[in-house]
Coordinates of N, CA, C and O in Angstrom, one line a residue:
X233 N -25.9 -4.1 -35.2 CA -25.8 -2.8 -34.5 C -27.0 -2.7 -33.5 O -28.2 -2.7 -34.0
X234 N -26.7 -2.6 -32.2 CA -27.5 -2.2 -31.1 C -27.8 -0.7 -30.7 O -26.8 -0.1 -30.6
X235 N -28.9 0.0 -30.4 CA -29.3 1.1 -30.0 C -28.9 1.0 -28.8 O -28.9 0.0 -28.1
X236 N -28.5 2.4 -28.3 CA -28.7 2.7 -26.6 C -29.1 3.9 -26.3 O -29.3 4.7 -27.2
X237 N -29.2 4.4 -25.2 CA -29.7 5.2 -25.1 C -29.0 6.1 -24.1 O -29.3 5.9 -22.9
X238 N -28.2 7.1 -24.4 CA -27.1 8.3 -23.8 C -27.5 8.6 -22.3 O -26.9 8.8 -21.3
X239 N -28.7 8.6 -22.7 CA -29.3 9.4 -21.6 C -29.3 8.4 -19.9 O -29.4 8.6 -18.7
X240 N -29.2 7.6 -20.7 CA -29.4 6.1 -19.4 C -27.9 6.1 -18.9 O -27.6 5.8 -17.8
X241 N -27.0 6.5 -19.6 CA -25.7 6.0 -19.0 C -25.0 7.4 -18.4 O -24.1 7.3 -17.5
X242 N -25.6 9.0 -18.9 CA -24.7 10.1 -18.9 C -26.3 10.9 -18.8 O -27.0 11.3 -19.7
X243 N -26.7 11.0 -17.3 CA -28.0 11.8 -17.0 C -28.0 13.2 -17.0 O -28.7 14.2 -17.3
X244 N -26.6 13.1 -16.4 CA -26.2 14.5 -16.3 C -25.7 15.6 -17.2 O -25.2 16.7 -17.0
X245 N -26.0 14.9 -18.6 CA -24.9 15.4 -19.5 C -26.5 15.5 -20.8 O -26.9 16.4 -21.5
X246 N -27.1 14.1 -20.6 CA -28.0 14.2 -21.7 C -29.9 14.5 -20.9 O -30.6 13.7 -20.4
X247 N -30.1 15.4 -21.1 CA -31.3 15.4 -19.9 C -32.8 15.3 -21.0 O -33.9 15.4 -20.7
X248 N -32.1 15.1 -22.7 CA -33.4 14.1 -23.1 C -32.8 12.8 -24.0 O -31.7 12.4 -24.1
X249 N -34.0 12.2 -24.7 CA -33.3 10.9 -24.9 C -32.5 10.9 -26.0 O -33.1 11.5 -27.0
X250 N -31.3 10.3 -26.2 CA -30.4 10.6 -27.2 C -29.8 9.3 -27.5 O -29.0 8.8 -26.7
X251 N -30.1 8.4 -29.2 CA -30.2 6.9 -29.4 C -28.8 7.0 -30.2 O -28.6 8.1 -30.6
X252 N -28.1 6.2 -30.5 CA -26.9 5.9 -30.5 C -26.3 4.5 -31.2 O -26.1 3.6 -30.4
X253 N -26.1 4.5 -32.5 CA -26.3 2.6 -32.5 C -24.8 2.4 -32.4 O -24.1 3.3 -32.8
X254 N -24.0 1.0 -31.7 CA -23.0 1.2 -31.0 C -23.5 -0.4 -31.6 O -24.7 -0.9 -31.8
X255 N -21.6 -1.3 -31.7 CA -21.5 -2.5 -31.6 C -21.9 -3.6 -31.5 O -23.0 -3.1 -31.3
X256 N -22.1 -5.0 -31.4 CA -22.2 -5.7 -30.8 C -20.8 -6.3 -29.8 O -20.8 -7.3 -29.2
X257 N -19.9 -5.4 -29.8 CA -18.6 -5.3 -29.1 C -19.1 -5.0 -28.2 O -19.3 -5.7 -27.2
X258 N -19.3 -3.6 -28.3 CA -19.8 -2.5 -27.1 C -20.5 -2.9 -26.2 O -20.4 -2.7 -25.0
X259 N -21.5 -3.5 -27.2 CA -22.3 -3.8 -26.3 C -22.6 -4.8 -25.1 O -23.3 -4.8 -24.1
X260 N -21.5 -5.9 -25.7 CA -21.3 -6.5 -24.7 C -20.2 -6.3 -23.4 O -20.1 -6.9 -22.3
X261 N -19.7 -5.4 -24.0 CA -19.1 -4.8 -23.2 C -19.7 -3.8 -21.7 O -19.3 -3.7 -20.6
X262 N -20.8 -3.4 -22.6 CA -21.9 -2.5 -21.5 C -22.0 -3.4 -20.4 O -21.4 -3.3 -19.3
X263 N -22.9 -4.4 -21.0 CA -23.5 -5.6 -20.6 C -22.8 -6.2 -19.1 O -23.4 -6.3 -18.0
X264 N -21.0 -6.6 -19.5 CA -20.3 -7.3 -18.7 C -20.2 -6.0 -17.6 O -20.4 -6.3 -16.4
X265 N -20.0 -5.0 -17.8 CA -19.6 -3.6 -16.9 C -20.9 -3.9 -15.9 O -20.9 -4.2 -14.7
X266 N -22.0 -3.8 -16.7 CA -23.7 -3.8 -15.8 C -23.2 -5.3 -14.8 O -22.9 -4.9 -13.7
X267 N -23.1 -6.2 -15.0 CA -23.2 -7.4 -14.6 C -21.9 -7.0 -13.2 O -22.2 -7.1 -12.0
X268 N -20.7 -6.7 -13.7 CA -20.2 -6.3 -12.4 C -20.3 -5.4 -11.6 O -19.9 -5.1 -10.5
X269 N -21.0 -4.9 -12.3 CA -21.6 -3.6 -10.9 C -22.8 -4.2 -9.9 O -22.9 -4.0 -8.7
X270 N -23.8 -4.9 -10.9 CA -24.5 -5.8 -10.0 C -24.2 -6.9 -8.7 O -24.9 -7.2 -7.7
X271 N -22.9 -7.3 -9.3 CA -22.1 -8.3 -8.7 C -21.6 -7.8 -7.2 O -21.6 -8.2 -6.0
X272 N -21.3 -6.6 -8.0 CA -20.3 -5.6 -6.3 C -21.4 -5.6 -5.4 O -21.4 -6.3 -4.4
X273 N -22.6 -4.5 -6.2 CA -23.2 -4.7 -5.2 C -24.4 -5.3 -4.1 O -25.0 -4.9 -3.1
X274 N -24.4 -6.8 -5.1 CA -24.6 -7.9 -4.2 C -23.9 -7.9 -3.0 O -24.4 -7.7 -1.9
X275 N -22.4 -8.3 -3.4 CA -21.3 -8.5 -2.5 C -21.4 -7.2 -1.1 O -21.1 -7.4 0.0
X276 N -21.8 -6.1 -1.6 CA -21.8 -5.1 -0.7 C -23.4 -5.4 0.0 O -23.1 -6.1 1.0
X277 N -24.6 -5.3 -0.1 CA -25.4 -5.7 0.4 C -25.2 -7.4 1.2 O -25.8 -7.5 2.3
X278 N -24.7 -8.3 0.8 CA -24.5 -9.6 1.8 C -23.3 -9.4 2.7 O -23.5 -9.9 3.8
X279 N -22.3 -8.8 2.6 CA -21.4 -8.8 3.4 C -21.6 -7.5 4.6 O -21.0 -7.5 5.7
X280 N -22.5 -6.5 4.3 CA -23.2 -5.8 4.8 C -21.2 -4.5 4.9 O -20.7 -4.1 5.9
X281 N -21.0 -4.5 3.9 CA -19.4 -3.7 3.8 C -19.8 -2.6 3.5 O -20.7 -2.5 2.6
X282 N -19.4 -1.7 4.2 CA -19.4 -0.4 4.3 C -18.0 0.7 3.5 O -17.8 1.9 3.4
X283 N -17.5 -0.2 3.3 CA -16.0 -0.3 2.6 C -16.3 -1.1 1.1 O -17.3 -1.7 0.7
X284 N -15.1 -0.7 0.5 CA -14.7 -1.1 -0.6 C -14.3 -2.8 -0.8 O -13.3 -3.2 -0.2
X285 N -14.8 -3.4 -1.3 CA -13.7 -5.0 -1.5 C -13.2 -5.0 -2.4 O -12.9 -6.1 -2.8
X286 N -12.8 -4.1 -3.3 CA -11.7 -3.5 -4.1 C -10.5 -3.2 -3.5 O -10.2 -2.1 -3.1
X287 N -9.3 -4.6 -3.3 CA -8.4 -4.4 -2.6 C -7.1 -4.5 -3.8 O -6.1 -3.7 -3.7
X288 N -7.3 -5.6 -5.0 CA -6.6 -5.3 -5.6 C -5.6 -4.6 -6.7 O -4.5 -4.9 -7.1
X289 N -6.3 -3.6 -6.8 CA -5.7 -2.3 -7.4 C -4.9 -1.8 -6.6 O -3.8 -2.0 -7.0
X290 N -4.9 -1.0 -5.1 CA -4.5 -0.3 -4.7 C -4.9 0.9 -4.7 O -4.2 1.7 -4.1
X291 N -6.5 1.5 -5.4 CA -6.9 2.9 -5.7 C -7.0 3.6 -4.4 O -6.7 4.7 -4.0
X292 N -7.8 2.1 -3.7 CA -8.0 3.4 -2.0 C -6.9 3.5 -1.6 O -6.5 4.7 -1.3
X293 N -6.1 2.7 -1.4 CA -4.6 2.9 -0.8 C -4.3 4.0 -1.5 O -4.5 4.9 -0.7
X294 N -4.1 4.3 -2.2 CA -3.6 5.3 -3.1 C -4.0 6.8 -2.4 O -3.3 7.6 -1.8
X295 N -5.5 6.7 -2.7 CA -6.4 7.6 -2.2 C -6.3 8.2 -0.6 O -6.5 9.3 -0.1
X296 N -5.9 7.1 0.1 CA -5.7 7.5 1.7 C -4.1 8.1 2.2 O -3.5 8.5 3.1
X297 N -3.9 7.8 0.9 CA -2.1 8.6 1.4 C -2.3 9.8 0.8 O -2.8 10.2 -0.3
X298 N -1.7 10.3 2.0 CA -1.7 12.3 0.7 C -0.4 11.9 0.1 O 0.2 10.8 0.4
X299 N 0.0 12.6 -0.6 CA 1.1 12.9 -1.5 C 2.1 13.5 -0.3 O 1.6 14.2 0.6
X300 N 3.1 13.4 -0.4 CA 4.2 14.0 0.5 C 4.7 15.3 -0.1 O 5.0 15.4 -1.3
X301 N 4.8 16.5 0.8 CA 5.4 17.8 0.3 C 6.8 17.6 0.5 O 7.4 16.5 0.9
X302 N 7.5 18.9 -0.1 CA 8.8 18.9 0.2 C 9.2 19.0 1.2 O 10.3 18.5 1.4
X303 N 8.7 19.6 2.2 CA 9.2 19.3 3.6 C 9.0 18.1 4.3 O 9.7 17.6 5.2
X304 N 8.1 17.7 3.8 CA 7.9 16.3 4.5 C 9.0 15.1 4.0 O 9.6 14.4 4.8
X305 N 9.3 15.1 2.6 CA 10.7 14.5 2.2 C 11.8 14.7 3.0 O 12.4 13.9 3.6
X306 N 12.1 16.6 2.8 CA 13.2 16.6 3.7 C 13.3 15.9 5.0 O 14.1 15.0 5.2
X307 N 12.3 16.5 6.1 CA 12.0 15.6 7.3 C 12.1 14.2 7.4 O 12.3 13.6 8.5
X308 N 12.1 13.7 6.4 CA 11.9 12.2 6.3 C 13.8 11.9 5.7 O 14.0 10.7 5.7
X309 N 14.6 12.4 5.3 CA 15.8 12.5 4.7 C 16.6 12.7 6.0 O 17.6 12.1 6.3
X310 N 16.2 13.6 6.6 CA 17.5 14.4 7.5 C 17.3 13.6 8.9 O 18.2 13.7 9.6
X311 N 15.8 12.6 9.4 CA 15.8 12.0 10.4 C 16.3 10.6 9.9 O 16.9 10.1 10.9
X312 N 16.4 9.9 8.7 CA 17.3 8.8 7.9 C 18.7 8.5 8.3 O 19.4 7.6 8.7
X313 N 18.8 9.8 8.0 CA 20.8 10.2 8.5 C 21.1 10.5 9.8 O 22.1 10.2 10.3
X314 N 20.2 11.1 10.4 CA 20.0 11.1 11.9 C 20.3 10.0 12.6 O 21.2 9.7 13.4
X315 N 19.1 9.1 12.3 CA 18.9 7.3 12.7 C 20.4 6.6 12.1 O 21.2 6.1 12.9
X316 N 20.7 6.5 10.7 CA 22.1 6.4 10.8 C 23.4 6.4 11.0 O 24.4 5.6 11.0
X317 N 23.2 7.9 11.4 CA 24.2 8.5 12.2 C 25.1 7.9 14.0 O 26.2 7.7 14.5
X318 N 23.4 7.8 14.4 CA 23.4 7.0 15.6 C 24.1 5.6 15.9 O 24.8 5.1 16.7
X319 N 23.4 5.2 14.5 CA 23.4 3.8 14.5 C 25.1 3.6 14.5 O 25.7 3.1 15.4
X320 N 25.5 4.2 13.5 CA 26.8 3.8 13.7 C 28.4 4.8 14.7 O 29.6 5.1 14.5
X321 N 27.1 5.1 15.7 CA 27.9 5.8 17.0 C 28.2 4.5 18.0 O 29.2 4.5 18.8
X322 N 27.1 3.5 17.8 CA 26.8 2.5 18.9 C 28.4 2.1 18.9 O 29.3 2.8 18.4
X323 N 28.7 0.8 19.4 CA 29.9 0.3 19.6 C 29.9 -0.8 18.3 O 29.0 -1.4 17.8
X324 N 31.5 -0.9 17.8 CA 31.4 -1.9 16.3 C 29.9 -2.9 15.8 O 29.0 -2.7 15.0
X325 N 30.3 -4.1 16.9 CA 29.4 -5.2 16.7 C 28.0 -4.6 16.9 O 27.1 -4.8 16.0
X326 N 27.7 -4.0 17.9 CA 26.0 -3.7 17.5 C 25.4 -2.9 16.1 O 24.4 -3.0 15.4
X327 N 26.7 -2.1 16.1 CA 25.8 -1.4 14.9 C 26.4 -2.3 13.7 O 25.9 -1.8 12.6
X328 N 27.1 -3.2 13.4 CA 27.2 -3.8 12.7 C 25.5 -5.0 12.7 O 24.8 -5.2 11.7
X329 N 25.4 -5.5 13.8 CA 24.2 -6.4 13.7 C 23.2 -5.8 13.7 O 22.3 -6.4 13.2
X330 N 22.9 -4.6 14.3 CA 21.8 -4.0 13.5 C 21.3 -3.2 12.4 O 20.3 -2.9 11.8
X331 N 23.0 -2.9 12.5 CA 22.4 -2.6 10.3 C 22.2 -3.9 9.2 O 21.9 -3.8 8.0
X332 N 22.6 -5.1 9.8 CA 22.6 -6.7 9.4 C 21.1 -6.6 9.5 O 20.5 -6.3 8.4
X333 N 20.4 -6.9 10.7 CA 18.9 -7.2 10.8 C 18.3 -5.7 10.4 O 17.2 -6.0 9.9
X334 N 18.3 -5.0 10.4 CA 16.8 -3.7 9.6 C 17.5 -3.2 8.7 O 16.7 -3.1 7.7
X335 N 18.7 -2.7 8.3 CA 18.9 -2.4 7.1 C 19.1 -3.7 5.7 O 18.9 -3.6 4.5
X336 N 19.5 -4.7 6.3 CA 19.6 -5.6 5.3 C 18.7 -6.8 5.4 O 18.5 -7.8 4.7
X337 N 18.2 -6.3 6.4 CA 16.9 -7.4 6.6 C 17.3 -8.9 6.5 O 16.6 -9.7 5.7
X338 N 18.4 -9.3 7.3 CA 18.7 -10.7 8.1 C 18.2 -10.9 8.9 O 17.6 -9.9 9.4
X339 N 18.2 -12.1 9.5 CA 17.7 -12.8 10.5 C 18.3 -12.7 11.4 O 19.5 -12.5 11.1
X340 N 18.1 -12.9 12.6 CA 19.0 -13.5 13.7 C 20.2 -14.6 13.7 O 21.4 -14.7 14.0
X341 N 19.3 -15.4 13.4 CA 20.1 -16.8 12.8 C 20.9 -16.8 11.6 O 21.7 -17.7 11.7
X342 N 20.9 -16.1 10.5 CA 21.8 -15.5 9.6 C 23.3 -15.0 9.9 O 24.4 -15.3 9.7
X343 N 22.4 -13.6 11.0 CA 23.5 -13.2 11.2 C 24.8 -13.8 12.5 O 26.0 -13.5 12.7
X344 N 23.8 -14.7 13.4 CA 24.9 -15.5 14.4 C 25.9 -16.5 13.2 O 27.1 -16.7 13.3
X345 N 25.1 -17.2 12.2 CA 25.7 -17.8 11.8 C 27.3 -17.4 10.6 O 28.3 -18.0 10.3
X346 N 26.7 -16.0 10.4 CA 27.5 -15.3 9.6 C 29.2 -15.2 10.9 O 30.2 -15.9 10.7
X347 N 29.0 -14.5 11.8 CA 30.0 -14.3 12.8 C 30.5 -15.2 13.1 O 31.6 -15.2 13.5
X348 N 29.6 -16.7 13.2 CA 29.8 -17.9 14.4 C 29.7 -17.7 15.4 O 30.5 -18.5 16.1
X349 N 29.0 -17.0 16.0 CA 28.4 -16.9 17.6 C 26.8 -17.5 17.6 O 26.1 -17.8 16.6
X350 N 26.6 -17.6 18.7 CA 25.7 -18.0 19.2 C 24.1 -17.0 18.8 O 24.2 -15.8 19.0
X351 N 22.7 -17.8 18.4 CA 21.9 -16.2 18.3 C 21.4 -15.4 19.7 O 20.6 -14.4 19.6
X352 N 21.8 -15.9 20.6 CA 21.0 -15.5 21.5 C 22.1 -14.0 22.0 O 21.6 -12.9 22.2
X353 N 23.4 -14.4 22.1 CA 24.7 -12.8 21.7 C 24.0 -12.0 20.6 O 24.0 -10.8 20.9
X354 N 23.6 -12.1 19.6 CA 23.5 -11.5 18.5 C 22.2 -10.8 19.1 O 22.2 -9.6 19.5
X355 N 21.0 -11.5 19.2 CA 19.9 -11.1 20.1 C 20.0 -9.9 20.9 O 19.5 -8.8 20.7
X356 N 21.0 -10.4 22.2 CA 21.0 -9.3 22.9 C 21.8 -8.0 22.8 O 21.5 -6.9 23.4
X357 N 23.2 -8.3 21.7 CA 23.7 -7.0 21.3 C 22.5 -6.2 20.4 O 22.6 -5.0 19.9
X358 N 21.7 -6.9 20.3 CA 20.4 -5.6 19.2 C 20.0 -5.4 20.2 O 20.1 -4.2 20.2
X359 N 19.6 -5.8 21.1 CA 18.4 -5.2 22.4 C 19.3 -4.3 22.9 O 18.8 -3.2 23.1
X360 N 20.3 -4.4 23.3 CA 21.1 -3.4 23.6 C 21.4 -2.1 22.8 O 21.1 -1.1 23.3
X361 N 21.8 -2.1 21.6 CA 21.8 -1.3 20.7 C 20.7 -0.8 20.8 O 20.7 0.2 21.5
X362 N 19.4 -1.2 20.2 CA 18.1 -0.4 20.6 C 17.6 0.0 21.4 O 16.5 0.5 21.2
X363 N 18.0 0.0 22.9 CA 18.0 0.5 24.1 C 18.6 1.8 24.3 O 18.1 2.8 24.8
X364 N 20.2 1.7 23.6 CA 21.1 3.0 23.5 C 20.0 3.8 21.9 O 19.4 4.8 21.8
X365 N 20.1 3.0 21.3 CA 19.3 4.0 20.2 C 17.9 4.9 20.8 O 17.6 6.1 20.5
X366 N 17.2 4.1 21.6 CA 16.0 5.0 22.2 C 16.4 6.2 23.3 O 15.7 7.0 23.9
X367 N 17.6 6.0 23.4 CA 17.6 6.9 24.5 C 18.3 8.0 23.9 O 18.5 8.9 24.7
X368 N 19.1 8.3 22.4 CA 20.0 9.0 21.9 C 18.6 9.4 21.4 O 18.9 10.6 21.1
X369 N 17.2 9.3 21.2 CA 16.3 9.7 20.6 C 15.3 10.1 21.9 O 14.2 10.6 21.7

């Protein structure tokens, strides 16, 4: 059993000294925590990062999105069917090839080969479709 001392880890909580005997688990556990925090901020003083290099979790991502309200859902629902709606106003083949390439996420070359046309028709019936799409918007 190792002693520690409360006060070193929780300043705010223990403001005199308060001993504690805790693991040789724990303790190495402390230990490994100290050791990566040292590590970080090595990594932050050489890289001279003003940012996080904590990219794996996702916490900042997390943190930089607000949460969506309900109106922001709806907004985001009723412009979906909106965009849909359009889509399949266009003429057959386009709105067929472009709900092929962004809603089902084919390729060009997928989808010419799907039809048997050529990709460069397939190509331009989306540039066309999205030409009438930007201007219905």
């Amino acid at each position: 059993m190792k002693k520690i001392n409360l006060r070193e880890f929780y300043p705010d909580i223990y403001t005199t000294d308060f001993f504690v005997d805790v693991t040789e688990e724990v303790m190495e556990t402390i230990r490994a925590a100290e050791r990566a925090e040292a590590a970080y901020e090595r990594k932050m003083y050489r890289y001279k990062a003003q940012y996080s290099l904590d990219c794996e979790n996702g916490i900042e991502n997390a943190i930089l999105m607000k949460p969506q309200t309900p109106e922001m859902l709806l907004e985001e629902k009723q412009l979906r069917e909106q965009l849909y709606a359009a889509v399949m106003a266009l003429p057959e083949k386009q709105a067929k090839r472009i709900y092929a390439r962004y809603y089902l996420g084919m390729r060009v070359s997928e989808i010419a080969t799907a039809e048997g046309v050529d990709q460069s028709r397939v190509r331009d019936s989306i540039r066309r479709g999205l030409k009438q799409l930007a201007k219905y918007f």
